[in-house]
Short mmCIF file of the C-alpha atoms (twelve columns), coordinates in Angstrom:
data_MODEL
# 
_entry.id   MODEL 
# 
loop_
_atom_site.group_PDB 
_atom_site.id 
_atom_site.type_symbol 
_atom_site.label_atom_id 
_atom_site.label_alt_id 
_atom_site.label_comp_id 
_atom_site.label_asym_id 
_atom_site.label_seq_id 
_atom_site.Cartn_x 
_atom_site.Cartn_y 
_atom_site.Cartn_z 
_atom_site.pdbx_PDB_model_num 
ATOM 1  C CA . MET A 1  -6.648  -6.860  22.765  1 
ATOM 2  C CA . GLU A 2  -7.038  -3.187  23.601  1 
ATOM 3  C CA . LEU A 3  -4.320  -3.435  26.247  1 
ATOM 4  C CA . LEU A 4  -1.946  -4.948  23.694  1 
ATOM 5  C CA . ALA A 5  -2.681  -2.127  21.244  1 
ATOM 6  C CA . ALA A 6  -2.073  0.474   23.961  1 
ATOM 7  C CA . ARG A 7  1.265   -1.125  24.874  1 
ATOM 8  C CA . MET A 8  2.316   -1.288  21.224  1 
ATOM 9  C CA . THR A 9  1.467   2.397   20.825  1 
ATOM 10 C CA . VAL A 10 3.647   3.292   23.812  1 
ATOM 11 C CA . VAL A 11 6.523   1.180   22.480  1 
ATOM 12 C CA . LEU A 12 6.232   2.657   18.991  1 
ATOM 13 C CA . ALA A 13 6.030   6.188   20.366  1 
ATOM 14 C CA . GLY A 14 9.336   5.635   22.138  1 
ATOM 15 C CA . LEU A 15 11.034  4.292   18.997  1 
ATOM 16 C CA . ILE A 16 9.953   6.980   16.554  1 
ATOM 17 C CA . PRO A 17 11.111  10.473  17.467  1 
ATOM 18 C CA . GLY A 18 8.728   13.267  16.566  1 
ATOM 19 C CA . ALA A 19 6.104   11.025  15.001  1 
ATOM 20 C CA . LYS A 20 2.598   12.149  15.870  1 
ATOM 21 C CA . PRO A 21 0.060   10.609  13.516  1 
ATOM 22 C CA . THR A 22 -3.102  12.490  12.606  1 
ATOM 23 C CA . LYS A 23 -6.357  10.763  13.477  1 
ATOM 24 C CA . ILE A 24 -8.242  9.518   10.448  1 
ATOM 25 C CA . PRO A 25 -11.939 10.462  10.330  1 
ATOM 26 C CA . GLY A 26 -14.174 7.477   10.960  1 
ATOM 27 C CA . MET A 27 -11.304 5.437   12.363  1 
ATOM 28 C CA . ASP A 28 -10.703 6.203   16.020  1 
ATOM 29 C CA . GLY A 29 -8.782  4.470   18.734  1 
ATOM 30 C CA . PRO A 30 -5.727  2.277   18.571  1 
ATOM 31 C CA . VAL A 31 -6.233  1.203   14.948  1 
ATOM 32 C CA . SER A 32 -5.761  4.758   13.710  1 
ATOM 33 C CA . GLU A 33 -2.668  5.310   15.846  1 
ATOM 34 C CA . MET A 34 -1.095  1.986   14.904  1 
ATOM 35 C CA . MET A 35 -1.685  2.694   11.204  1 
ATOM 36 C CA . GLY A 36 -0.034  6.096   11.601  1 
ATOM 37 C CA . TYR A 37 2.947   4.634   13.405  1 
ATOM 38 C CA . GLY A 38 3.127   1.867   10.801  1 
ATOM 39 C CA . LEU A 39 3.563   4.479   8.073   1 
ATOM 40 C CA . TRP A 40 6.360   6.119   10.069  1 
ATOM 41 C CA . LEU A 41 8.012   2.717   10.487  1 
ATOM 42 C CA . LEU A 42 7.755   2.218   6.724   1 
ATOM 43 C CA . ILE A 43 9.663   5.479   6.235   1 
ATOM 44 C CA . LEU A 44 12.334  4.318   8.676   1 
ATOM 45 C CA . ALA A 45 12.578  0.973   6.866   1 
ATOM 46 C CA . GLY A 46 13.030  2.820   3.583   1 
ATOM 47 C CA . VAL A 47 15.801  4.927   5.063   1 
ATOM 48 C CA . GLY A 48 17.421  1.746   6.346   1 
ATOM 49 C CA . GLY A 49 17.176  0.172   2.885   1 
ATOM 50 C CA . VAL A 50 18.798  3.177   1.242   1 
ATOM 51 C CA . GLY A 51 21.541  3.189   3.870   1 
ATOM 52 C CA . PHE A 52 22.186  -0.529  3.434   1 
ATOM 53 C CA . GLY A 53 22.340  -0.063  -0.337  1 
ATOM 54 C CA . VAL A 54 24.904  2.710   0.042   1 
ATOM 55 C CA . PHE A 55 26.900  0.471   2.389   1 
ATOM 56 C CA . LYS A 56 26.788  -2.438  -0.062  1 
ATOM 57 C CA . LEU A 57 27.861  -0.117  -2.874  1 
ATOM 58 C CA . ALA A 58 30.815  1.082   -0.828  1 
ATOM 59 C CA . VAL A 59 32.077  -2.402  0.032   1 
ATOM 60 C CA . SER A 60 31.089  -4.264  -3.151  1 
ATOM 61 C CA . ASP A 61 33.498  -5.963  -5.507  1 
ATOM 62 C CA . LYS A 62 34.243  -3.478  -8.276  1 
ATOM 63 C CA . SER A 63 35.373  -6.090  -10.805 1 
ATOM 64 C CA . ARG A 64 33.336  -7.107  -13.829 1 
ATOM 65 C CA . ASN A 65 31.925  -10.194 -12.111 1 
ATOM 66 C CA . GLY A 66 30.884  -8.407  -8.929  1 
ATOM 67 C CA . GLY A 67 27.120  -8.289  -9.505  1 
ATOM 68 C CA . GLY A 68 26.928  -4.531  -9.155  1 
ATOM 69 C CA . ALA A 69 23.133  -4.221  -9.454  1 
ATOM 70 C CA . GLU A 70 22.326  -5.438  -5.935  1 
ATOM 71 C CA . PRO A 71 23.113  -2.177  -4.063  1 
ATOM 72 C CA . PHE A 72 20.918  -0.266  -6.484  1 
ATOM 73 C CA . LYS A 73 18.065  -2.709  -5.839  1 
ATOM 74 C CA . TRP A 74 18.322  -1.948  -2.112  1 
ATOM 75 C CA . MET A 75 18.466  1.793   -2.695  1 
ATOM 76 C CA . GLY A 76 15.585  1.710   -5.179  1 
ATOM 77 C CA . ALA A 77 13.391  -0.301  -2.830  1 
ATOM 78 C CA . GLY A 78 14.219  2.084   0.018   1 
ATOM 79 C CA . VAL A 79 13.337  5.134   -2.051  1 
ATOM 80 C CA . ALA A 80 10.106  3.453   -3.184  1 
ATOM 81 C CA . ALA A 81 9.143   2.731   0.439   1 
ATOM 82 C CA . ILE A 82 9.858   6.339   1.435   1 
ATOM 83 C CA . LEU A 83 7.821   7.729   -1.465  1 
ATOM 84 C CA . LEU A 84 4.908   5.356   -0.822  1 
ATOM 85 C CA . SER A 85 4.665   6.059   2.881   1 
ATOM 86 C CA . SER A 86 5.179   9.810   2.567   1 
ATOM 87 C CA . SER A 87 2.481   10.066  -0.094  1 
ATOM 88 C CA . LEU A 88 0.095   8.027   2.074   1 
ATOM 89 C CA . ILE A 89 0.846   10.303  5.036   1 
ATOM 90 C CA . ALA A 90 0.176   13.374  2.887   1 
ATOM 91 C CA . ILE A 91 -3.101  11.917  1.614   1 
ATOM 92 C CA . LEU A 92 -4.274  10.961  5.114   1 
ATOM 93 C CA . ASN A 93 -3.338  14.381  6.508   1 
ATOM 94 C CA . GLY A 94 -5.293  15.992  3.670   1 
ATOM 95 C CA . ILE A 95 -8.338  13.864  4.491   1 
ATOM 96 C CA . ALA A 96 -8.054  14.432  8.233   1 
ATOM 97 C CA . GLY A 97 -7.473  18.108  8.270   1 
# 
């Protein structure tokens, strides 16, 4: 199990540029690192959601029957994911340091 966590940490470190999670007091080892990288992945997912929403808005049907609310749902969910993960990162950095 520990070997799997170490491999996942190496893979995640290669995918996320500049992400260096702060260790959480009382939670050492791979769990702390994987939680930190998970928050960074949540930010990247939010950015992807916002980008996909902008794409859908650009190529959507502009007529009255086009269902124009869907791109805004994607963008809103992406912004919510970014705000949630960035606030959790700020809280954890405040606790850790």
